[in-house]
Coordinates of N, CA, C and O in Angstrom, one line a residue:
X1 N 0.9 -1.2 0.0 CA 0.0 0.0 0.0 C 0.9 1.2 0.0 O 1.6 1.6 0.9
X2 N 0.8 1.9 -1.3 CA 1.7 3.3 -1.3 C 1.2 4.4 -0.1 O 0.2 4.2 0.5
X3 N 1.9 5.3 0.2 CA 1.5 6.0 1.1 C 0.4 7.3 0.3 O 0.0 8.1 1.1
X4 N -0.1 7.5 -0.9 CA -0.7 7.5 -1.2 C -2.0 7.4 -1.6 O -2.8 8.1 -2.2
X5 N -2.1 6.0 -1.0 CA -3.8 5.2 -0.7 C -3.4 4.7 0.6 O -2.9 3.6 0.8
X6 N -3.9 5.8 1.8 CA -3.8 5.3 2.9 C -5.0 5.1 3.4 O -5.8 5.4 2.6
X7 N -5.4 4.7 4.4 CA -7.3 4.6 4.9 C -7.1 4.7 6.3 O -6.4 4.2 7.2
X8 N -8.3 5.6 6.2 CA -8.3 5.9 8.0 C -9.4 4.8 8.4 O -10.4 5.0 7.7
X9 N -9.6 3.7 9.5 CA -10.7 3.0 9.4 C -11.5 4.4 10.8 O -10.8 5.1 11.6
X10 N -12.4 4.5 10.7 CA -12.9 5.3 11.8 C -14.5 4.4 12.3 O -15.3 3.8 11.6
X11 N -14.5 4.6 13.7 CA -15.7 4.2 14.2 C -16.5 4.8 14.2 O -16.2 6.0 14.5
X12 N -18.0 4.7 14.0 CA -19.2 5.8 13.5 C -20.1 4.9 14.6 O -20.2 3.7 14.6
X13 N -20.7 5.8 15.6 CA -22.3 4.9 16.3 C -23.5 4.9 15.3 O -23.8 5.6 14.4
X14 N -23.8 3.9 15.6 CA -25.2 3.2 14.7 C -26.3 4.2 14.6 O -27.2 4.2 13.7
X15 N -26.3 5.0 15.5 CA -27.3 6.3 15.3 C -26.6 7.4 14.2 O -27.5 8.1 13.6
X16 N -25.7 7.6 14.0 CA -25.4 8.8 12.6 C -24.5 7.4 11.2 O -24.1 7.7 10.1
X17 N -24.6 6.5 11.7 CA -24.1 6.0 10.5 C -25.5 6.0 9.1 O -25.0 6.1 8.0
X18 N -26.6 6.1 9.0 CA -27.5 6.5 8.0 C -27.3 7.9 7.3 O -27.8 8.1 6.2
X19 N -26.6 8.6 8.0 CA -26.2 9.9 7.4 C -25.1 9.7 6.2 O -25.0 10.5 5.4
X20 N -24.6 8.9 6.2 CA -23.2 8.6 5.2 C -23.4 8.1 4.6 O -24.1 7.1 4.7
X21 N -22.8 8.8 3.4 CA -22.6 7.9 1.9 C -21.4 8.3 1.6 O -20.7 9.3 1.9
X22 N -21.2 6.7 0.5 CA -19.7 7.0 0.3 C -19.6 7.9 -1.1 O -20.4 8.1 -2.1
X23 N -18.4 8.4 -0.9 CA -17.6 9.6 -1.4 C -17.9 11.1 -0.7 O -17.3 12.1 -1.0
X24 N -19.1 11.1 0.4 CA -18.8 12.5 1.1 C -17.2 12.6 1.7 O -16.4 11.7 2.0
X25 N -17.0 13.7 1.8 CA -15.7 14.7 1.8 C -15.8 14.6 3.3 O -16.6 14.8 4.2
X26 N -14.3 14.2 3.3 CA -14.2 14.5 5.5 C -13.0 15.0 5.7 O -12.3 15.1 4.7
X27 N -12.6 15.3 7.0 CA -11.0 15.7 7.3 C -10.8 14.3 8.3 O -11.5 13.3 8.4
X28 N -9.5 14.6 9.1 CA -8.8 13.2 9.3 C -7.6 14.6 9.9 O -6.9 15.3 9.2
X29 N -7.9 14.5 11.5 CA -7.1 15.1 12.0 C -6.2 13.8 12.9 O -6.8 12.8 13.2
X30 N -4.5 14.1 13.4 CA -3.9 12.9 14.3 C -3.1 14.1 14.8 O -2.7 15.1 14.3
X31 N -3.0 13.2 16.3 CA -2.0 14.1 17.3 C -0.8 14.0 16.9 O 0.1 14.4 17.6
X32 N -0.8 13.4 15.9 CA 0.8 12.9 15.0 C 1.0 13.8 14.1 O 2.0 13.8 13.5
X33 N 0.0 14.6 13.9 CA -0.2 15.7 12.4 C 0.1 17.1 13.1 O 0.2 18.1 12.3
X34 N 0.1 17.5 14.7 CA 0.1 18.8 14.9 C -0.7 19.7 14.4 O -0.2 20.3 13.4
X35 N -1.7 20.1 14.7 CA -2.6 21.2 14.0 C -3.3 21.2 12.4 O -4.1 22.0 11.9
X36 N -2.6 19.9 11.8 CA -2.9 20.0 10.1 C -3.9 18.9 10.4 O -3.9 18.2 11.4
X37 N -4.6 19.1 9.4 CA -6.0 18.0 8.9 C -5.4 17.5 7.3 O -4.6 18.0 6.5
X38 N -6.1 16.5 7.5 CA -6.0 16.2 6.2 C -7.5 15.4 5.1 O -8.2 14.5 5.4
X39 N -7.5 16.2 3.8 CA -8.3 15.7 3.0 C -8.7 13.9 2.9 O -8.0 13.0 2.7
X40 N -10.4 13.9 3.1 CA -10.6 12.7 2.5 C -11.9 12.3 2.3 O -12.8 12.9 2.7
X41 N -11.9 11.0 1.4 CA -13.8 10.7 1.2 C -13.9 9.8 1.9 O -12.9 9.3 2.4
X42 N -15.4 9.1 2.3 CA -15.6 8.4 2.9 C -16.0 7.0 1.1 O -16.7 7.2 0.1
X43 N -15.0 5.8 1.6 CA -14.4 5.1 0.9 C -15.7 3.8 0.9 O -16.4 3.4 -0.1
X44 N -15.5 3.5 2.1 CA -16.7 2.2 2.1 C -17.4 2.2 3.7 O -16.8 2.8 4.5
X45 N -18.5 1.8 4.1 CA -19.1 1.4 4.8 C -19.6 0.4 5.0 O -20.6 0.0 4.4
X46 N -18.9 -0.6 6.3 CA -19.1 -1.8 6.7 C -20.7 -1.9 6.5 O -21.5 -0.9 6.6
X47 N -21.3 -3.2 6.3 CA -22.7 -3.4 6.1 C -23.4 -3.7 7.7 O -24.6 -3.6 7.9
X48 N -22.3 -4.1 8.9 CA -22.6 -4.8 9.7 C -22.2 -3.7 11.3 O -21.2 -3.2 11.6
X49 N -23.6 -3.6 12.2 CA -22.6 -3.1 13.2 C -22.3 -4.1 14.3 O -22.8 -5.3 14.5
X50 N -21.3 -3.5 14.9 CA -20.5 -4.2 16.2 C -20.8 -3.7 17.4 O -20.8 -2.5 17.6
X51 N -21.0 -4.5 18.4 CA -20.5 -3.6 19.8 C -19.5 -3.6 20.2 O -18.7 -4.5 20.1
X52 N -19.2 -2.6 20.9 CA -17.6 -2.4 21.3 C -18.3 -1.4 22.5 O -18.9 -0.4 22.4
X53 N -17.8 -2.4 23.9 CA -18.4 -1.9 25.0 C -19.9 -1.5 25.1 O -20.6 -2.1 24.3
X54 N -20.3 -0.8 25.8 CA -21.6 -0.3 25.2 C -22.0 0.5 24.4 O -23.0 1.1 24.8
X55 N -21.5 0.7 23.3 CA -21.7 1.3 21.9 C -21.9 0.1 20.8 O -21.2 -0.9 20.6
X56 N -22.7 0.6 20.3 CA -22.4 0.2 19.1 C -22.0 0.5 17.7 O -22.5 1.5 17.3
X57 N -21.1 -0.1 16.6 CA -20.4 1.1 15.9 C -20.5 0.5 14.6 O -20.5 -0.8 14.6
X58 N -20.6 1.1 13.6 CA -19.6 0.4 12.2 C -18.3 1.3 11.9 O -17.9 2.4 12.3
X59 N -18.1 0.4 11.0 CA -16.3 0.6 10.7 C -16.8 1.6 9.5 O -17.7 1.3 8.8
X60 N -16.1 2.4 9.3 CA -15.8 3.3 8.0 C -14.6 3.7 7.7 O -13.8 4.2 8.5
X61 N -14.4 3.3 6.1 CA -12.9 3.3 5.5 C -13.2 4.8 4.9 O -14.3 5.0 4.4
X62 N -11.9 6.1 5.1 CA -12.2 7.6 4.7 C -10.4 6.8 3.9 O -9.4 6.2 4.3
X63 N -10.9 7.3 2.8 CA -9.2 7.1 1.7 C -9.0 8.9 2.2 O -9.6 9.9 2.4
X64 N -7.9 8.5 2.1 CA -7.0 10.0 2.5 C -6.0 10.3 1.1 O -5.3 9.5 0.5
X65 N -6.2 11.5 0.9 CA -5.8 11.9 -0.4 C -4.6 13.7 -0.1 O -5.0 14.8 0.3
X66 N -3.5 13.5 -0.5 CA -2.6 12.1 -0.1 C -2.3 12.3 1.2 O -2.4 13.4 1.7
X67 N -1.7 11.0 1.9 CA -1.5 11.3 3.1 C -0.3 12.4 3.8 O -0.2 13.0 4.8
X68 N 0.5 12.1 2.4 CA 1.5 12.6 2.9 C 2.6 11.5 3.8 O 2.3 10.3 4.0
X69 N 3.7 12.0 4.1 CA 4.9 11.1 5.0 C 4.4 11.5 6.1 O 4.3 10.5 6.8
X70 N 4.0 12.6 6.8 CA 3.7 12.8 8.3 C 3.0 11.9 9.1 O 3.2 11.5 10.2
X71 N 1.9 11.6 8.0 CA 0.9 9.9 9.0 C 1.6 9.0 9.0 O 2.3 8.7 7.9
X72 N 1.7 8.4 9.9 CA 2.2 7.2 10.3 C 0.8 6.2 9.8 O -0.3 6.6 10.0
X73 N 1.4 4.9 9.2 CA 0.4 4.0 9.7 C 0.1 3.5 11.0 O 1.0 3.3 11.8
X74 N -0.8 3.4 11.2 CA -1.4 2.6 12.5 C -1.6 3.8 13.7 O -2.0 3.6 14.8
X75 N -1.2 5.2 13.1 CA -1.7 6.0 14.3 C -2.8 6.6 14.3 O -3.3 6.9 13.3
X76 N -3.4 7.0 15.9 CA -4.9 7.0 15.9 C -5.0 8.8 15.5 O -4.3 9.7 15.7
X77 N -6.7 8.5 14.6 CA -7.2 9.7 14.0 C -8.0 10.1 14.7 O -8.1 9.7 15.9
X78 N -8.7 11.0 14.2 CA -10.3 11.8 14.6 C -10.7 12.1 12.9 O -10.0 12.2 11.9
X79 N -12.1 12.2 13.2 CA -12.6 12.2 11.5 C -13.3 13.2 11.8 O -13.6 13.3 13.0
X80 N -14.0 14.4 10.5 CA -15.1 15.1 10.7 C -15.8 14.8 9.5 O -15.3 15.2 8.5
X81 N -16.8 14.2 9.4 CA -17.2 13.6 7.9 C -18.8 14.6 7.7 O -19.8 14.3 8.3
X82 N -18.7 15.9 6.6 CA -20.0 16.7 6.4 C -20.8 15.8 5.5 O -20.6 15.2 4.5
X83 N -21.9 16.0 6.4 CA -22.7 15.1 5.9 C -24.0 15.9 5.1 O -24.7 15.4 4.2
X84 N -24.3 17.2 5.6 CA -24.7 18.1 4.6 C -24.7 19.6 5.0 O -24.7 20.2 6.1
X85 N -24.5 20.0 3.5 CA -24.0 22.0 4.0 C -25.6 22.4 4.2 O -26.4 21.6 3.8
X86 N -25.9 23.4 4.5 CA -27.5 24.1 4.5 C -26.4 26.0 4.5 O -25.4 26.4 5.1
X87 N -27.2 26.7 3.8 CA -26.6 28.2 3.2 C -27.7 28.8 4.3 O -28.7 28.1 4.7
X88 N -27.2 30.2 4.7 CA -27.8 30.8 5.9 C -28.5 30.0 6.8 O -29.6 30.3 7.2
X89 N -28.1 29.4 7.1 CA -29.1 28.7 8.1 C -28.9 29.7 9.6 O -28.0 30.6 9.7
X90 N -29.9 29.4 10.5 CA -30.2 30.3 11.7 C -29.7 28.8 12.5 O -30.3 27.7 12.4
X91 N -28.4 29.2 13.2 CA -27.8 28.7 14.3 C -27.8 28.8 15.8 O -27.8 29.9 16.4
X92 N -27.8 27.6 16.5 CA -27.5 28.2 18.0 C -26.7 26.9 18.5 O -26.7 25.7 18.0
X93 N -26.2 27.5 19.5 CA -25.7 26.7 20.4 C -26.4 25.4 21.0 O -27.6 25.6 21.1
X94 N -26.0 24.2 21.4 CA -26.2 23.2 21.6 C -27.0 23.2 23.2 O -28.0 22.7 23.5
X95 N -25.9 24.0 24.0 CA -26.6 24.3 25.2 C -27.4 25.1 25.4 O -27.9 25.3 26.5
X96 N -27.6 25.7 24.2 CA -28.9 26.8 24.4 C -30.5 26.4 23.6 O -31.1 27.0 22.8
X97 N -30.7 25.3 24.2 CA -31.9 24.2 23.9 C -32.2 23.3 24.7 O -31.1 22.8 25.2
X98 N -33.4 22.8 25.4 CA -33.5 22.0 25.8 C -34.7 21.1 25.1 O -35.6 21.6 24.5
X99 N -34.5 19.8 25.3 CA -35.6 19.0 24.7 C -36.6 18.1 25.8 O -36.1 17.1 26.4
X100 N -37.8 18.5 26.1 CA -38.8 17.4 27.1 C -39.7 16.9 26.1 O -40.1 17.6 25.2
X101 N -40.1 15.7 26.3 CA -40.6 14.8 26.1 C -40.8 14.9 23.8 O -41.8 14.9 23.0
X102 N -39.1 14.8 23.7 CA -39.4 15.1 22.0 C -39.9 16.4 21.5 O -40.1 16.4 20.3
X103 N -40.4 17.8 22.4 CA -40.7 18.7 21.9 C -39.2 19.6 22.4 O -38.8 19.4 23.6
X104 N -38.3 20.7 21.4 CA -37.7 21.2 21.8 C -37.9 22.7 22.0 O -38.7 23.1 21.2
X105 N -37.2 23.9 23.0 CA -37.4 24.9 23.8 C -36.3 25.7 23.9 O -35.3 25.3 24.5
X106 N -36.4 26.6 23.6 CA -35.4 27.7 24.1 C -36.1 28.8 24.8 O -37.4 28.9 24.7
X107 N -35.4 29.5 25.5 CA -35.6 30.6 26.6 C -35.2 32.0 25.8 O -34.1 32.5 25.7
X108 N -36.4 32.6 25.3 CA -35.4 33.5 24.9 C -35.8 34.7 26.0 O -36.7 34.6 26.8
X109 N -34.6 36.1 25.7 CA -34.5 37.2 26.4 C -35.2 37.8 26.0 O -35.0 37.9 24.8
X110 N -36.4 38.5 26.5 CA -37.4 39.8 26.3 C -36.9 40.5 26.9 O -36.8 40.1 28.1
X111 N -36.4 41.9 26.7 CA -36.0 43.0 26.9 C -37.4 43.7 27.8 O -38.6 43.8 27.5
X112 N -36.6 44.2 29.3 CA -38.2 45.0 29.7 C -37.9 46.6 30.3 O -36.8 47.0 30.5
X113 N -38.8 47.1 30.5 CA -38.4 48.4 30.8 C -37.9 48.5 32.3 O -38.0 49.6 32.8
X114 N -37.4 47.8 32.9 CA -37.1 47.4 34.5 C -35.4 47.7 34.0 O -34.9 47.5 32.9
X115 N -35.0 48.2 34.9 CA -33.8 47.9 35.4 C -33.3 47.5 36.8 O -34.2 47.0 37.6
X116 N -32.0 47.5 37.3 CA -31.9 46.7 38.5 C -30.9 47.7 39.1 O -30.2 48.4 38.3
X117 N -31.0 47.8 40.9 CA -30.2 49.1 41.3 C -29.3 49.4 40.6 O -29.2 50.6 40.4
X118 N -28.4 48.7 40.2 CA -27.3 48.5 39.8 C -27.5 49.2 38.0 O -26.5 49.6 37.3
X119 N -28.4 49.2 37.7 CA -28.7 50.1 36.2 C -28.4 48.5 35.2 O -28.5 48.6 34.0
X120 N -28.2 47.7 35.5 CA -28.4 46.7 34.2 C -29.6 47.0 34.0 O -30.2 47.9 34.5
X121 N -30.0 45.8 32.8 CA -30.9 45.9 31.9 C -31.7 44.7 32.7 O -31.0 44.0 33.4
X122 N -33.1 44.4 32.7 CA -33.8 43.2 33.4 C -34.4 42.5 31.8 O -35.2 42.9 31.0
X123 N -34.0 41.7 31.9 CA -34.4 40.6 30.9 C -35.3 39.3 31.4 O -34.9 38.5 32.3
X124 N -37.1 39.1 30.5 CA -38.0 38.1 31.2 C -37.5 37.1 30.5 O -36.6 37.4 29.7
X125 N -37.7 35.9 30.8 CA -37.5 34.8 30.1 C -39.1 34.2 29.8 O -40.1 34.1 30.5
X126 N -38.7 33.8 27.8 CA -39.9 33.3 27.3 C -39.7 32.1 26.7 O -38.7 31.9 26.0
X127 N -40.5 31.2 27.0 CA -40.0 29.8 26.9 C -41.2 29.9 25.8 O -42.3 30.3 25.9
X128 N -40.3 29.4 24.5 CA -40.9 29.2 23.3 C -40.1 27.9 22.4 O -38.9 27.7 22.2
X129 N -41.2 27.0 21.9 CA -41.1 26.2 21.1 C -40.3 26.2 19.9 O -40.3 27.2 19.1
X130 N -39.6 25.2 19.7 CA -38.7 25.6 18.2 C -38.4 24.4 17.4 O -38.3 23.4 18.0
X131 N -38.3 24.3 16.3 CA -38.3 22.8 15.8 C -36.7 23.1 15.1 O -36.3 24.2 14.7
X132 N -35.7 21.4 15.0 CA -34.4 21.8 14.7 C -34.1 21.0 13.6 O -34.7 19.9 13.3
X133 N -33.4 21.4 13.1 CA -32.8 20.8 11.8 C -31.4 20.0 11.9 O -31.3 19.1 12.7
X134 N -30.7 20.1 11.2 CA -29.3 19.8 11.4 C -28.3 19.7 11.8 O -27.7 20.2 10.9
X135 N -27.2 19.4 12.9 CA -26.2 20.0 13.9 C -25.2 19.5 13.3 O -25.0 19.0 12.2
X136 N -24.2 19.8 14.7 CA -23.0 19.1 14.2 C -22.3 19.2 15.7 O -23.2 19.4 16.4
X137 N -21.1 19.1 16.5 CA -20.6 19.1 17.7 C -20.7 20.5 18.8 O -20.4 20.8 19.9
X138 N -21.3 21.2 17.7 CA -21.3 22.4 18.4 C -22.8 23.3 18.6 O -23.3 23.9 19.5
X139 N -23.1 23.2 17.2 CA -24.5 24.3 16.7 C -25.7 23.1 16.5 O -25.7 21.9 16.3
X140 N -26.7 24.0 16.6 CA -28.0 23.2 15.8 C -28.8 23.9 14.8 O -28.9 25.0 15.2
X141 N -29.2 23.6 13.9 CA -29.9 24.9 13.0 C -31.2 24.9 13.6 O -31.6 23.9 14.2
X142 N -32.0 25.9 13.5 CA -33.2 26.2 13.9 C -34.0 26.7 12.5 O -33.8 27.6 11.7
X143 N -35.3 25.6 12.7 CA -36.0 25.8 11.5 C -37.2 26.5 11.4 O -37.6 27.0 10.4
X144 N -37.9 26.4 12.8 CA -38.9 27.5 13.0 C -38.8 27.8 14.5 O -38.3 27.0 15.4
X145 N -39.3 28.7 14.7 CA -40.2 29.7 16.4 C -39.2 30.3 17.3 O -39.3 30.4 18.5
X146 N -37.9 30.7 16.1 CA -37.1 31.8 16.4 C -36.6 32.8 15.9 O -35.4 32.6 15.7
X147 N -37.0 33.8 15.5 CA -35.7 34.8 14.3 C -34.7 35.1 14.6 O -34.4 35.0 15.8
X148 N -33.7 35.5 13.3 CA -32.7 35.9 13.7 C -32.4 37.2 14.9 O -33.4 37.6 15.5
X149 N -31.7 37.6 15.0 CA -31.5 38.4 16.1 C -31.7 38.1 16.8 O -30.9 38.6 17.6
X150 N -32.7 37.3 17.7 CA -33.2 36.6 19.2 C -32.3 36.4 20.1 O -31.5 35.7 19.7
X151 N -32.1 36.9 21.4 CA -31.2 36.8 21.8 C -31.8 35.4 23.0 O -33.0 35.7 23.2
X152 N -31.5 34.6 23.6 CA -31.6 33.3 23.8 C -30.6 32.6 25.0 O -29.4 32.3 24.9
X153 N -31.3 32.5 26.0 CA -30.7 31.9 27.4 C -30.0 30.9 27.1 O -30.5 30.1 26.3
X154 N -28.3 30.4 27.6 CA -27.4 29.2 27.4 C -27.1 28.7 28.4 O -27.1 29.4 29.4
X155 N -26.8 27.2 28.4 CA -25.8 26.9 29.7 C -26.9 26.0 30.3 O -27.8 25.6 29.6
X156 N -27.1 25.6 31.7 CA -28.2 25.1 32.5 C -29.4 25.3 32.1 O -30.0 26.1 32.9
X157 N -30.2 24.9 31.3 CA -31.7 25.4 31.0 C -32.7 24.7 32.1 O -33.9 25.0 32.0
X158 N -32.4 23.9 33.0 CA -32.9 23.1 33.6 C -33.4 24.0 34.9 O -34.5 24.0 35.5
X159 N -32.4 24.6 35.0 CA -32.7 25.6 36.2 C -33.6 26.8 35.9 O -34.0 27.6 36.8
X160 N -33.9 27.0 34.4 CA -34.5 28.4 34.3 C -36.6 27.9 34.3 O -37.2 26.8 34.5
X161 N -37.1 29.1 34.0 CA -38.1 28.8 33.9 C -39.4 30.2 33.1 O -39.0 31.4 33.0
X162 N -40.4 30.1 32.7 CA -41.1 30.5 32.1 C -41.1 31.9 32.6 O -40.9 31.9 33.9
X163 N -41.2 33.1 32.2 CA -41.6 34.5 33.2 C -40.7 34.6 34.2 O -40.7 35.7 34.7
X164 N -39.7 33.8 34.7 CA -38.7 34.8 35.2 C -37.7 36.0 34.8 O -37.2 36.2 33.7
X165 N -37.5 36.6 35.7 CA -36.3 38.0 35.3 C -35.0 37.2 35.4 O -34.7 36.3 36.2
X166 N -33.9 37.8 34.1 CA -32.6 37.4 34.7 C -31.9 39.0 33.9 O -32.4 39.8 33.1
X167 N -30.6 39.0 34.5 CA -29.8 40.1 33.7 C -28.8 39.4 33.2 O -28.5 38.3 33.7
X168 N -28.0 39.8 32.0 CA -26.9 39.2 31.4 C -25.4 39.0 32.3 O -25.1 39.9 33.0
X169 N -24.8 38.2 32.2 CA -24.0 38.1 32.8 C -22.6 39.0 31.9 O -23.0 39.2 30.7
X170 N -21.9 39.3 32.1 CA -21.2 40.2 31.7 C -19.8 39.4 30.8 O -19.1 38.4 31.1
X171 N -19.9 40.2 29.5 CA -19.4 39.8 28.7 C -20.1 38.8 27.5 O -19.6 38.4 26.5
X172 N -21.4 38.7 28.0 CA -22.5 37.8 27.1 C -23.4 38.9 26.3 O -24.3 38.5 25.6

């Protein structure tokens, strides 16, 4: 095997393996690479999953194009494999959502005419419905029962609740 057709095998959980098809485009980052990623497609997809501990996984072959001399064989990767782009989409943070019972919710900030001794601003909290589209490790797209500009409670949502006041924490 030239170093040219090298293969990353990467483990995928059985819940996002339906997202992949082969020849989508991924990177192939190694702590052996220092900061560089490298180009690749997704090559084949095992037909079969495995468990390994309490996961369950299949195997996916990403050909790496080219690898370059820097990979080592046999050293371990990380993969990011896009599974679909969406143009303007309306983003939020992962922790700025919560989901009960399959319906999901964000908190957004209503601005009110209160202030606080202190002259901040008093912000109500409105717990409104939102339906989500596509994510990835970080964002989620939001596809309805938020606009842009919304500005939107993060972090512990468990603790917040309908019609309370909060003020921004500083620097947010």
């Amino acid at each position: 095997e030239s170093i040219d057709d090298m293969l990353a095998e990467i483990q995928i959980d059985e819940v996002d393996i339906g997202k992949l098809r082969q020849g989508q485009s991924a990177q192939v980052s190694s702590d052996s690479l220092i900061g560089r990623t490298l180009k690749a497609r997704v090559q084949s997809i095992a037909p079969t999953v495995t468990s390994l501990g309490s996961s369950r996984i299949a195997l996916v072959e990403l050909a790496l194009r080219p690898a370059g001399a820097q990979l080592k064989a046999g050293a371990s990767c990380s993969a990011r494999i896009t599974t679909s782009i969406k143009q303007d989409a309306l983003l939020i943070p992962l922790a700025g959502f919560v989901t009960e019972e399959s319906v999901s919710y964000v908190y957004v900030l209503a601005l009110t005419d209160k202030k606080t001794s202190r002259g901040a601003e008093l912000f109500k909290l409105e717990k409104r419905e939102i339906k989500t589209g596509v994510s990835n490790v970080t964002f989620v797209e939001v596809l309805s029962g938020l606009e842009e500009g919304e500005r939107i409670a993060s972090g512990n949502l468990k603790l917040l609740r309908d019609g309370i006041f909060v003020i921004l924490k500083e620097g947010s």
